[in-house]
Coordinates of C-alpha atoms and ligand atoms in Angstrom, one line a residue:
M1 CA 20.3 -28.4 -26.1
L2 CA 21.1 -25.4 -23.9
N3 CA 18.7 -22.7 -22.9
D4 CA 20.4 -20.3 -25.3
N5 CA 19.1 -17.3 -23.4
F6 CA 22.0 -17.8 -21.0
L7 CA 24.4 -17.0 -23.9
K8 CA 22.4 -13.9 -24.8
L9 CA 23.0 -12.3 -21.4
P10 CA 25.8 -9.9 -21.4
G11 CA 28.4 -10.5 -18.6
S12 CA 27.7 -8.6 -15.4
Y13 CA 30.6 -6.3 -15.8
L14 CA 29.7 -3.5 -13.4
F15 CA 31.1 -4.7 -10.0
A16 CA 33.9 -6.7 -11.7
E17 CA 34.9 -3.6 -13.6
I18 CA 34.8 -1.4 -10.5
N19 CA 37.0 -3.9 -8.6
K20 CA 39.5 -4.0 -11.4
R21 CA 39.9 -0.3 -11.5
V22 CA 40.0 0.0 -7.7
K23 CA 42.7 -2.7 -7.5
A24 CA 44.8 -1.0 -10.2
Y25 CA 44.6 2.3 -8.2
E26 CA 45.5 0.5 -4.9
A27 CA 48.5 -1.1 -6.5
K28 CA 49.8 2.3 -7.6
H29 CA 48.9 4.1 -4.3
P30 CA 49.1 1.6 -1.5
E31 CA 49.3 4.4 1.1
M32 CA 45.9 5.9 0.3
K33 CA 42.9 5.0 2.5
L34 CA 39.9 4.2 0.3
I35 CA 36.4 4.7 1.5
R36 CA 33.9 2.3 0.0
M37 CA 30.5 4.0 -0.8
G38 CA 29.5 1.6 -3.5
I39 CA 28.2 -1.0 -1.1
G40 CA 24.7 -2.3 -1.3
D41 CA 25.1 -4.4 1.8
V42 CA 24.5 -3.7 5.5
T43 CA 27.3 -3.2 7.9
L44 CA 25.7 -2.9 11.4
P45 CA 25.3 -6.0 13.6
L46 CA 21.8 -7.7 13.5
P47 CA 19.2 -6.6 16.0
Q48 CA 20.0 -8.3 19.3
A49 CA 16.4 -9.6 19.5
S50 CA 17.0 -11.6 16.3
I51 CA 20.4 -12.9 17.4
Q52 CA 18.8 -14.2 20.6
A53 CA 15.9 -15.8 18.8
M54 CA 18.2 -17.5 16.4
H55 CA 20.4 -18.8 19.3
E56 CA 17.2 -20.3 20.9
A57 CA 16.2 -21.8 17.6
V58 CA 19.5 -23.5 17.2
D59 CA 19.1 -25.0 20.7
E60 CA 15.7 -26.4 19.8
L61 CA 17.4 -28.3 17.0
A62 CA 19.7 -29.9 19.6
S63 CA 17.0 -32.0 21.0
G64 CA 14.8 -34.7 19.3
A65 CA 11.8 -33.4 21.2
T66 CA 12.0 -29.9 19.8
L67 CA 13.7 -30.6 16.5
K68 CA 12.3 -28.8 13.4
G69 CA 12.8 -30.7 10.1
Y70 CA 11.1 -29.7 6.9
G71 CA 8.7 -26.8 7.6
P72 CA 5.8 -25.6 5.6
E73 CA 7.1 -24.4 2.2
Q74 CA 5.0 -21.2 2.5
G75 CA 6.6 -20.4 5.9
Y76 CA 5.7 -21.0 9.5
A77 CA 2.4 -19.8 10.8
F78 CA 4.1 -17.7 13.5
L79 CA 5.9 -15.6 11.0
R80 CA 3.1 -15.3 8.4
E81 CA 0.7 -14.2 11.2
A82 CA 3.3 -11.7 12.6
I83 CA 3.6 -10.2 9.1
V84 CA -0.1 -9.7 8.7
E85 CA -0.4 -8.3 12.2
H86 CA 2.7 -6.0 12.3
D87 CA 3.7 -5.1 8.7
Y88 CA 0.2 -4.6 7.3
R89 CA -2.5 -4.1 9.9
P90 CA -0.9 -0.9 11.3
I91 CA -1.0 0.7 7.9
G92 CA -4.6 -0.2 7.3
V93 CA -4.0 -3.1 4.9
E94 CA -5.9 -6.3 5.7
L95 CA -4.3 -9.5 4.5
E96 CA -4.7 -13.1 5.4
S97 CA -1.8 -15.4 6.4
E98 CA -2.4 -17.4 3.2
D99 CA -1.5 -14.3 1.1
I100 CA 2.0 -14.4 2.6
F101 CA 4.8 -16.7 1.2
V102 CA 8.0 -16.7 3.3
S103 CA 11.1 -17.3 1.3
D104 CA 14.9 -17.1 1.4
G105 CA 14.8 -13.5 0.0
A106 CA 13.4 -11.1 -2.5
K107 CA 16.0 -11.7 -5.2
S108 CA 15.0 -15.3 -5.6
D109 CA 11.3 -14.4 -5.5
T110 CA 11.4 -11.5 -8.0
A111 CA 13.3 -13.9 -10.3
N112 CA 11.2 -17.1 -9.7
I113 CA 7.9 -15.4 -10.1
T114 CA 8.6 -15.4 -13.9
D115 CA 7.8 -19.1 -13.8
L116 CA 4.1 -18.2 -13.6
F117 CA 3.7 -16.4 -16.9
D118 CA 3.6 -17.4 -20.6
Q119 CA 6.8 -16.7 -22.5
S120 CA 4.9 -14.2 -24.7
V121 CA 4.0 -11.7 -22.0
K122 CA 5.5 -8.2 -22.4
I123 CA 7.3 -6.7 -19.5
A124 CA 8.2 -3.1 -18.7
V125 CA 11.0 -2.0 -16.3
T126 CA 12.2 1.4 -15.2
D127 CA 15.6 2.6 -16.5
P128 CA 17.8 2.6 -14.4
V129 CA 16.8 -0.7 -12.9
Y130 CA 17.7 -3.5 -10.4
P131 CA 19.1 -6.0 -12.9
V132 CA 17.4 -9.1 -11.5
Y133 CA 14.0 -8.2 -13.1
V134 CA 15.5 -7.9 -16.5
D135 CA 17.9 -10.9 -16.5
S136 CA 15.3 -13.3 -15.1
N137 CA 12.9 -12.5 -17.9
V138 CA 15.6 -12.7 -20.5
L139 CA 16.3 -16.3 -19.3
A140 CA 12.6 -17.0 -19.6
G141 CA 12.8 -15.9 -23.2
R142 CA 11.1 -12.5 -22.9
G143 CA 14.1 -10.3 -23.8
G144 CA 14.3 -10.5 -27.6
L145 CA 17.7 -9.2 -28.8
Y146 CA 20.2 -7.2 -26.8
G147 CA 21.1 -4.0 -28.5
E148 CA 24.2 -1.8 -28.5
D149 CA 22.2 0.7 -26.6
G150 CA 22.1 -1.7 -23.6
R151 CA 18.5 -2.5 -24.1
W152 CA 16.5 -5.6 -24.9
S153 CA 14.3 -5.4 -28.0
D154 CA 11.2 -7.0 -26.4
I155 CA 11.3 -5.1 -23.1
E156 CA 9.8 -1.7 -22.6
Y157 CA 12.0 0.8 -20.7
L158 CA 10.4 3.6 -18.7
P159 CA 13.1 6.3 -18.3
C160 CA 13.6 7.8 -14.9
N161 CA 15.8 10.9 -14.7
K162 CA 15.9 14.3 -13.1
E163 CA 13.8 15.7 -15.9
N164 CA 10.8 13.6 -14.9
G165 CA 11.6 13.6 -11.2
F166 CA 12.4 9.9 -11.4
V167 CA 8.6 9.2 -11.9
P168 CA 8.3 6.6 -14.7
P169 CA 5.9 7.4 -17.5
L170 CA 2.9 5.0 -17.8
P171 CA 3.8 1.8 -19.7
S172 CA 2.1 1.4 -23.0
K173 CA -1.1 -0.6 -23.0
D174 CA 0.3 -3.7 -24.6
V175 CA 2.6 -4.2 -21.6
D176 CA 1.5 -7.1 -19.3
I177 CA 3.8 -6.8 -16.4
I178 CA 5.4 -3.7 -14.8
Y179 CA 8.2 -3.9 -12.3
L180 CA 8.5 -1.1 -9.7
C181 CA 10.9 -0.7 -6.9
N182 CA 9.9 1.8 -4.2
P183 CA 11.9 3.3 -2.5
N184 CA 14.1 2.8 -5.5
N185 CA 17.4 1.0 -5.9
P186 CA 19.5 2.5 -7.4
T187 CA 18.1 6.1 -7.5
G188 CA 17.1 6.3 -3.8
T189 CA 14.0 8.2 -4.9
T190 CA 10.4 7.4 -4.0
L191 CA 7.0 7.3 -5.6
T192 CA 4.1 9.0 -3.7
R193 CA 0.6 7.6 -3.2
S194 CA -0.9 9.7 -6.0
E195 CA 1.9 8.8 -8.4
L196 CA 1.2 5.1 -7.7
E197 CA -2.5 5.6 -8.0
V198 CA -2.1 6.5 -11.6
I199 CA -0.1 3.3 -12.3
V200 CA -2.5 1.1 -10.4
D201 CA -5.5 2.7 -12.2
Q202 CA -4.1 1.9 -15.6
A203 CA -3.1 -1.6 -14.4
R204 CA -6.6 -2.4 -13.4
S205 CA -8.3 -1.0 -16.5
E206 CA -5.8 -2.6 -18.9
G207 CA -5.3 -5.9 -17.0
Q208 CA -1.7 -5.3 -16.2
L209 CA 0.2 -6.9 -13.3
I210 CA 2.5 -4.9 -11.1
M211 CA 5.5 -6.5 -9.5
Y212 CA 6.2 -4.2 -6.5
D213 CA 9.6 -4.5 -4.8
A214 CA 9.4 -3.0 -1.4
A215 CA 12.8 -4.2 -0.1
Y216 CA 13.5 -0.7 1.2
E217 CA 10.1 0.0 2.8
V218 CA 11.5 0.3 6.3
F219 CA 13.5 3.4 5.2
V220 CA 10.3 5.4 4.3
R221 CA 10.2 8.7 6.2
E222 CA 8.0 10.8 3.8
E223 CA 4.3 11.0 4.8
D224 CA 3.0 10.8 1.2
V225 CA 5.1 7.7 0.3
P226 CA 3.2 4.4 1.0
R227 CA 4.9 1.5 2.7
S228 CA 2.9 -1.0 0.7
I229 CA 1.3 -1.0 -2.8
Y230 CA -1.8 -2.3 -1.1
E231 CA -2.3 1.1 0.5
I232 CA -3.5 2.0 -3.0
E233 CA -7.1 1.2 -3.7
G234 CA -7.6 -1.8 -6.0
A235 CA -3.9 -2.9 -5.8
K236 CA -4.9 -6.3 -4.3
E237 CA -6.4 -7.1 -7.7
C238 CA -3.3 -6.1 -9.7
A239 CA -0.1 -6.3 -7.7
I240 CA 2.3 -8.7 -6.1
E241 CA 4.5 -7.3 -3.4
F242 CA 8.1 -8.4 -2.5
R243 CA 9.7 -7.7 0.9
S244 CA 12.9 -8.7 2.5
Y245 CA 14.5 -8.8 5.9
S246 CA 17.9 -8.1 4.2
K247 CA 18.0 -4.3 4.5
T248 CA 15.3 -4.2 7.2
A249 CA 17.1 -6.2 9.8
G250 CA 20.6 -7.0 8.3
F251 CA 19.6 -10.4 7.0
T252 CA 21.6 -10.3 3.8
G253 CA 23.7 -13.3 5.0
V254 CA 20.9 -15.0 7.1
R255 CA 18.4 -15.0 4.2
C256 CA 14.7 -14.4 4.7
G257 CA 12.0 -12.5 2.9
Y258 CA 8.5 -12.9 1.7
T259 CA 6.1 -12.3 -1.2
V260 CA 2.5 -11.3 -1.0
V261 CA 0.1 -12.8 -3.6
P262 CA -3.4 -11.7 -2.6
T263 CA -6.2 -14.1 -3.2
A264 CA -8.1 -11.4 -5.1
L265 CA -5.4 -11.5 -7.8
T266 CA -6.4 -13.4 -11.0
I267 CA -4.8 -14.1 -14.3
R268 CA -6.2 -15.3 -17.7
S269 CA -5.3 -18.7 -19.0
S270 CA -5.0 -19.4 -22.7
S271 CA -8.6 -20.6 -22.8
G272 CA -9.7 -17.2 -21.3
E273 CA -10.5 -18.5 -17.9
E274 CA -9.7 -16.2 -14.9
V275 CA -7.4 -18.2 -12.5
M276 CA -6.3 -17.2 -9.0
L277 CA -2.6 -16.6 -8.8
N278 CA -2.2 -17.4 -5.1
P279 CA -2.6 -21.2 -5.4
L280 CA -0.4 -21.3 -8.4
W281 CA 2.5 -19.5 -6.6
S282 CA 1.9 -22.0 -3.7
R283 CA 2.1 -24.8 -6.2
R284 CA 5.3 -23.4 -7.6
Q285 CA 6.9 -23.0 -4.2
T286 CA 5.9 -26.5 -2.9
T287 CA 7.3 -27.9 -6.1
K288 CA 10.6 -26.1 -6.3
F289 CA 11.3 -24.8 -2.7
N290 CA 11.5 -26.5 0.6
G291 CA 11.1 -23.5 2.8
A292 CA 13.3 -20.9 4.5
S293 CA 15.3 -22.2 7.5
Y294 CA 13.5 -22.4 10.8
I295 CA 16.4 -20.4 12.4
S296 CA 16.0 -17.5 9.9
Q297 CA 12.3 -17.4 10.4
R298 CA 12.6 -17.2 14.2
G299 CA 15.2 -14.4 13.7
A300 CA 12.8 -12.6 11.4
A301 CA 9.8 -12.9 13.7
A302 CA 11.8 -11.4 16.6
I303 CA 11.9 -8.0 14.8
Y304 CA 8.2 -7.7 15.6
T305 CA 8.7 -7.7 19.4
A306 CA 8.9 -4.3 21.1
E307 CA 12.7 -4.6 21.6
G308 CA 13.2 -5.9 18.1
R309 CA 11.3 -3.0 16.6
A310 CA 13.4 -0.5 18.6
Q311 CA 16.6 -2.1 17.5
V312 CA 15.6 -2.1 13.8
K313 CA 14.6 1.6 14.0
Q314 CA 18.0 2.4 15.6
N315 CA 19.9 0.7 12.8
I316 CA 17.8 2.3 10.0
D317 CA 18.1 5.7 11.7
Y318 CA 21.9 5.3 11.7
Y319 CA 22.0 4.7 8.0
L320 CA 19.5 7.5 7.3
N321 CA 21.7 9.8 9.3
N322 CA 24.6 8.9 7.1
A323 CA 22.4 9.5 4.0
A324 CA 21.5 13.0 5.4
I325 CA 25.2 13.8 5.9
I326 CA 26.0 12.7 2.3
R327 CA 23.1 14.8 0.9
K328 CA 24.1 17.9 2.8
A329 CA 27.8 17.7 1.9
L330 CA 27.1 17.2 -1.7
M331 CA 24.7 20.0 -1.9
Q332 CA 27.2 22.3 -0.2
A333 CA 29.8 21.2 -2.8
G334 CA 27.3 22.3 -5.5
V335 CA 26.4 18.8 -6.6
E336 CA 22.8 17.9 -7.6
V337 CA 21.5 15.1 -5.4
F338 CA 18.5 12.9 -5.4
G339 CA 17.2 10.2 -3.0
G340 CA 18.6 9.5 0.4
V341 CA 15.6 10.8 2.3
S342 CA 13.7 7.5 2.5
S343 CA 16.5 5.4 1.2
P344 CA 20.1 4.4 2.0
Y345 CA 21.1 5.4 -1.6
I346 CA 22.0 8.9 -2.9
W347 CA 21.9 9.3 -6.6
L348 CA 23.9 12.3 -7.8
K349 CA 24.2 14.1 -11.1
T350 CA 27.8 14.2 -12.3
P351 CA 29.1 17.7 -12.5
E352 CA 29.8 19.3 -15.9
S353 CA 33.6 18.9 -15.5
Y354 CA 33.2 15.1 -15.3
P355 CA 30.1 14.4 -17.3
S356 CA 30.1 10.7 -17.7
S357 CA 29.4 8.2 -14.8
W358 CA 32.8 6.6 -15.3
D359 CA 34.6 10.0 -15.5
Y360 CA 33.2 11.0 -12.2
F361 CA 33.9 7.5 -10.7
H362 CA 37.6 8.1 -11.6
Y363 CA 37.6 11.6 -10.2
L364 CA 36.2 10.3 -6.9
L365 CA 38.6 7.4 -6.8
E366 CA 41.8 9.3 -7.7
E367 CA 41.2 12.7 -6.2
K368 CA 39.1 11.8 -3.1
Q369 CA 39.8 8.1 -2.6
I370 CA 36.0 7.5 -2.5
I371 CA 34.4 4.5 -4.3
G372 CA 31.0 5.0 -5.8
T373 CA 28.9 3.1 -8.3
P374 CA 28.6 4.5 -11.9
G375 CA 24.9 5.0 -12.6
V376 CA 25.3 3.8 -16.2
G377 CA 25.8 0.3 -14.8
F378 CA 22.1 0.2 -13.9
G379 CA 20.9 1.2 -17.4
P380 CA 21.4 3.7 -20.2
Q381 CA 19.4 6.4 -18.4
G382 CA 21.8 6.1 -15.5
E383 CA 24.6 7.7 -17.6
G384 CA 25.6 11.0 -16.0
Y385 CA 24.7 9.8 -12.5
L386 CA 26.5 8.0 -9.7
R387 CA 25.2 6.1 -6.7
L388 CA 26.6 6.6 -3.2
S389 CA 25.5 4.3 -0.4
A390 CA 24.9 5.2 3.2
F391 CA 25.6 1.6 4.4
N392 CA 29.0 2.5 5.8
S393 CA 30.1 3.6 9.3
L394 CA 29.3 7.2 10.5
E395 CA 33.1 7.7 10.8
A396 CA 33.8 6.7 7.2
T397 CA 30.9 8.6 5.9
T398 CA 31.9 11.8 7.7
E399 CA 35.5 11.4 6.6
A400 CA 34.5 10.9 3.0
M401 CA 32.3 14.0 3.0
S402 CA 35.0 16.2 4.6
R403 CA 37.2 15.1 1.7
L404 CA 34.6 16.3 -0.7
Ligands
LIG1 C1 18.7 -5.8 -1.6 C2 17.6 -5.8 -2.5 C3 16.6 -6.9 -2.5 C4 16.8 -7.9 -1.4 O1 17.2 -9.1 -1.8 P1 17.4 -10.3 -0.9 O2 17.4 -11.5 -1.8 O3 16.1 -10.4 0.0 O4 18.6 -10.2 0.0 C5 15.6 -6.9 -3.3 N1 15.4 -5.9 -4.2 C6 16.2 -4.9 -4.3 C7 16.0 -3.8 -5.3 C8 17.4 -4.8 -3.5 O5 18.2 -3.8 -3.6

């Protein structure tokens, strides 16, 4: 018998639907030059330091004396130590290498982590949301029924919109697991230290677990926005953090990320015993995963060298400059914009003349030849918004904004 939860999942129509509509437009207007601002993927070349480290790693595989076969499932010590030393120590967070689990990316980790929990746990997500958190839990049987309103009956949705400044309300107390993404995809907005403190405080007092997706941490430019959930007091006892080299260093095709499961984090078993999560995630990984490739891990470790760091900063500054150009142009055009300060995403409120996400998508496509992503594709609260991405060239970004 099939895991019927697969049949419950609605098709992922968003990007297919966008493609279909773009193709139809292109067929009618082959002479028009479209600018793609829907992309959630990097476009700049990888940092030279990573490229060089990966070349050297390949050469090591060319000799029996330096060959690397299966590595540790949790990641090589050189990378786990570099993460502790360079990603956390400078921001005042003390972790141990054994808290770090290197992987092939944050998408798999945020989905696979669901293996650790009983089917009955109740989850809360923000709306709009990165769809992986929802779909992975639905497959594990935690969704209930999918309603016409685009929501699952057993999942609690925390609305994030301009009215509440994209700060989710506290989840109700019967929620067990809360997913947060900061800086946020899709809204590009951020949660400050004090906003996170409120969520962490409740999580600790109610025994809730926070899944903190920090895939866009490297884009943070605001002083009061933390780079890690562990900057918040007590978070090591209630939060798992996910990070990725995908947006940080252009590793979307190379594949490398990591997850932090602090040893202070415990969970209750059905017999009421407090059990450490760290060895359980280790057990899960050693059972179902054979480690990220040596080449990827060498490439990742190279971003922590002086030149690697400078090259990463240069790339991120480039995207953030695009984001600033988009923000400014939209504001001048009288459009309400959010995000894009500590994020490559700009979330705009559709104007009154094109109120729905898809209406405005069509306006941009047909009148300006710009492709965005309709906000409603990320959840019902995304209706009336549209996402533009700064992951394009400076030239294309400038051209698109002058059209606007
Ligand atoms: C891009 C992205 C990731 C990274 O996924 P990888 O599997 O590491 O490439 C994780 N979370 C969010 C919200 C993202 O947008």
